PDB file of C-alpha atoms in Angstrom:
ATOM      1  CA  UNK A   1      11.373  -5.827   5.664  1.00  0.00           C
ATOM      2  CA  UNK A   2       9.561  -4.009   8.520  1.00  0.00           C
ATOM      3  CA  UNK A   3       9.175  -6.800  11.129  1.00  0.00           C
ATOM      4  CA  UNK A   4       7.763  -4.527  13.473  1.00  0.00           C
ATOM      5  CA  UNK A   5       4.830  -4.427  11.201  1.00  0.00           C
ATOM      6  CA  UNK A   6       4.127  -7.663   9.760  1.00  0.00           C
ATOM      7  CA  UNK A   7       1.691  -7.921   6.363  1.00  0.00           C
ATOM      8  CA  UNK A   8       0.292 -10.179   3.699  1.00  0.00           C
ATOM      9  CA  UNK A   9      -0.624 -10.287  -0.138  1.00  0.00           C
ATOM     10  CA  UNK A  10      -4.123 -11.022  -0.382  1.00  0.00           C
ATOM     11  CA  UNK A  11      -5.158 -14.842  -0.935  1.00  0.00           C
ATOM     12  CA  UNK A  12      -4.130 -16.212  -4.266  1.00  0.00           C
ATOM     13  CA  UNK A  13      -2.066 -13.690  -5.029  1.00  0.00           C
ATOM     14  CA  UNK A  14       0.417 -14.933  -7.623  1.00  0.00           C
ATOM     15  CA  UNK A  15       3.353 -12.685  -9.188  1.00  0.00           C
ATOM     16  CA  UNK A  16       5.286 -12.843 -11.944  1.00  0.00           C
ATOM     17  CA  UNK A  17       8.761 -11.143 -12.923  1.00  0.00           C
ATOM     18  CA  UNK A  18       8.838  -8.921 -16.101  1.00  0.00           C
ATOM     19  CA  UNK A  19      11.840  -6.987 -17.157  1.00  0.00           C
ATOM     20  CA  UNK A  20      12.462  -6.318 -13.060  1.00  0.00           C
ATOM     21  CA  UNK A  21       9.588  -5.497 -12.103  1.00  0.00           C
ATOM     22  CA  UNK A  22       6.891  -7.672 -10.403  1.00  0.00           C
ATOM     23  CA  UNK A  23       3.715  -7.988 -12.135  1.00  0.00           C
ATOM     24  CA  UNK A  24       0.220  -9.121 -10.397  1.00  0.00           C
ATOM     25  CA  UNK A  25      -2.058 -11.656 -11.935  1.00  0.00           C
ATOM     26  CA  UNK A  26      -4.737 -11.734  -9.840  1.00  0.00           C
ATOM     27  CA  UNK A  27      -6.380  -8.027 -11.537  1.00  0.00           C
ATOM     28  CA  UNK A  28      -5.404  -6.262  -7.981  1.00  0.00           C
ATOM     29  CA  UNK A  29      -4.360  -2.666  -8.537  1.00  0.00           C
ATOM     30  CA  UNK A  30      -2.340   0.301  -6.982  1.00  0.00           C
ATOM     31  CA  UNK A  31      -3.502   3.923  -6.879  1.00  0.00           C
ATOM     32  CA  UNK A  32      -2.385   5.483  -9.827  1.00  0.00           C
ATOM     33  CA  UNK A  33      -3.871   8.847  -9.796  1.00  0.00           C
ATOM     34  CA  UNK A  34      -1.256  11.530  -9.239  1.00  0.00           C
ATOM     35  CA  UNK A  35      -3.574  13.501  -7.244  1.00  0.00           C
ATOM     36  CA  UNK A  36      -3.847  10.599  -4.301  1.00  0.00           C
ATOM     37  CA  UNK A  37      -1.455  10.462  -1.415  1.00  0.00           C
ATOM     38  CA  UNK A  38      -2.248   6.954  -2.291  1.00  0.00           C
ATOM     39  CA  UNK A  39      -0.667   7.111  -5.406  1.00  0.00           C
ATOM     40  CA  UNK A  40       1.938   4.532  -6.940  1.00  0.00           C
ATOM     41  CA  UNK A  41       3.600   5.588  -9.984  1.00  0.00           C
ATOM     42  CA  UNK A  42       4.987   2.768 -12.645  1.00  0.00           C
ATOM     43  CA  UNK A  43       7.675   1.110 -11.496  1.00  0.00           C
ATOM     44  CA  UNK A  44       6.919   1.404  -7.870  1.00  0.00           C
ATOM     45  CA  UNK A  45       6.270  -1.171  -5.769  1.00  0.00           C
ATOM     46  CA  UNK A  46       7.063  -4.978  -5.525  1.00  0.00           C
ATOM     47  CA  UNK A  47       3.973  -6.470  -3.877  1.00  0.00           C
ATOM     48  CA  UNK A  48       0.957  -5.635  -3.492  1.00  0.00           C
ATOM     49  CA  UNK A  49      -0.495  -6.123   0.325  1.00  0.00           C
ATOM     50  CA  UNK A  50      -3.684  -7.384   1.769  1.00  0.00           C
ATOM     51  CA  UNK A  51      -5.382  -4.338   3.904  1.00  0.00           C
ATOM     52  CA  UNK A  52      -7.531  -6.619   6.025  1.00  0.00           C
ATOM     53  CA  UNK A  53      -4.532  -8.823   7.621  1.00  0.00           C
ATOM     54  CA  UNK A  54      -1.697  -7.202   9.721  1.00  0.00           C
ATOM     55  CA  UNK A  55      -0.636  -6.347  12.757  1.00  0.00           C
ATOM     56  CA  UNK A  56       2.906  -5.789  14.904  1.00  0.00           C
ATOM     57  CA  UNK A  57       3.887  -4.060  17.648  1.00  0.00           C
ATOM     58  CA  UNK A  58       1.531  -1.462  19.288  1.00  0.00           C
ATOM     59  CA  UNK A  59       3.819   1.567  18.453  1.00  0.00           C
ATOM     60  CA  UNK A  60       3.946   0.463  14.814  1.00  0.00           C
ATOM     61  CA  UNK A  61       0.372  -0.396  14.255  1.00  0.00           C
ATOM     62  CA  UNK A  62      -0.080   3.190  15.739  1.00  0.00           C
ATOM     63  CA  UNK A  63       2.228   5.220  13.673  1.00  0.00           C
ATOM     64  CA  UNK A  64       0.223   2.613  10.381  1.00  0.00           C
ATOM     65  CA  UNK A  65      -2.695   3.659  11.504  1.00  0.00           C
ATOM     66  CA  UNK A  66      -2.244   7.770  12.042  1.00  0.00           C
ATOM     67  CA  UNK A  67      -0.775   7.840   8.743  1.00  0.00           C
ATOM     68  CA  UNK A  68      -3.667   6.119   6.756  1.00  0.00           C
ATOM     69  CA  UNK A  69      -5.891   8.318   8.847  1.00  0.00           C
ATOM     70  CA  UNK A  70      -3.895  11.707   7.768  1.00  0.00           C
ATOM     71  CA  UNK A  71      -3.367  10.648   4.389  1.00  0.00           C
ATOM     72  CA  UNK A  72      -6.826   9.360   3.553  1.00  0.00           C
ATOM     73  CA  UNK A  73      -8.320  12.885   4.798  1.00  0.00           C
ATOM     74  CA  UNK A  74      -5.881  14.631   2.533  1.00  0.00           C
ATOM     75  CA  UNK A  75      -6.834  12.812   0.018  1.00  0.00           C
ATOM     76  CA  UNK A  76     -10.939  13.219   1.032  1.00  0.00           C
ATOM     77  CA  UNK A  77     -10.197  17.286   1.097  1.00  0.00           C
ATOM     78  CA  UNK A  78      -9.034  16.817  -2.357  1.00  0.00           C
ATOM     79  CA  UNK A  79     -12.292  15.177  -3.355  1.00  0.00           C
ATOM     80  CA  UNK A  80     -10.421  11.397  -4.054  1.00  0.00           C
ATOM     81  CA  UNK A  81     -10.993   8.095  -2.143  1.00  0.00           C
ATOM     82  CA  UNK A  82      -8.141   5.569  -3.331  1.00  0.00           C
ATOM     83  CA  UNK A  83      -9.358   3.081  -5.364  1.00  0.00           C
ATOM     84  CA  UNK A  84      -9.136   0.271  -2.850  1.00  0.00           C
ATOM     85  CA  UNK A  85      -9.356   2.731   0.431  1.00  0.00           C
ATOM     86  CA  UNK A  86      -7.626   1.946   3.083  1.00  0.00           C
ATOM     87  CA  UNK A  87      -5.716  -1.081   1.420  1.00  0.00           C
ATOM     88  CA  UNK A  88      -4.258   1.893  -1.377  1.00  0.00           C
ATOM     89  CA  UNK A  89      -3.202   4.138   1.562  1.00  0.00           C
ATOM     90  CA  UNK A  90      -1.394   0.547   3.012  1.00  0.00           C
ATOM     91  CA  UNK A  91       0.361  -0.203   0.060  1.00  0.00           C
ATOM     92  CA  UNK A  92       2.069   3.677  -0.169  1.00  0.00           C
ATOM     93  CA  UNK A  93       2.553   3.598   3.088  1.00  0.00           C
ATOM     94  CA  UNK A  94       4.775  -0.036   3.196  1.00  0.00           C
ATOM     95  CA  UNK A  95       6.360   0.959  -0.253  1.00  0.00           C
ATOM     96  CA  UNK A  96       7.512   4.102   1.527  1.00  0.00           C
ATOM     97  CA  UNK A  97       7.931   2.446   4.723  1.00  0.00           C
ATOM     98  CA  UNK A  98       9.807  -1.087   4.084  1.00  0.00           C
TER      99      UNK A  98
END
């Protein structure tokens, strides 16, 4: 866990285990276009996380927050917007980042 940069699962989020993999019953989704910076292919990931509720120390919310900004213009020159914006870009960047 990254507990320089503390974050949630959005409210009621419930998951279930299926053949090792966690599985989301609430309908919330990841990227999966190819094409997005965003993107999370299957088998990636083990929650999904909230992209209204975090925080953590300055330099970490920094380095968060310069990387959503970089990666959601790459992905805006490519003519996508991950399907959940910003919360998309948060969940790549904390599966990439743990």
């Amino acid at each position: 866990h990254h507990y320089a940069l503390p974050n949630t699962a959005p409210p009621g989020t419930m998951w279930r285990q299926h053949q090792g993999s966690a599985a989301l019953l609430t309908g919330a989704v990841y990227e999966r276009r190819d094409a997005s910076v965003a993107a999370m292919r299957e088998g990636e990931g083990r929650q999904y996380y909230a992209g209204g509720f975090y925080g953590g120390t300055s330099p970490e919310v920094v380095k968060l927050l310069q990387a959503l900004v970089r990666n959601t213009d790459e992905d805006i020159d490519k003519g996508l917007i991950a399907i959940f914006h910003d919360e998309s870009q948060i969940n790549r960047y904390w599966f990439l980042h743990p």
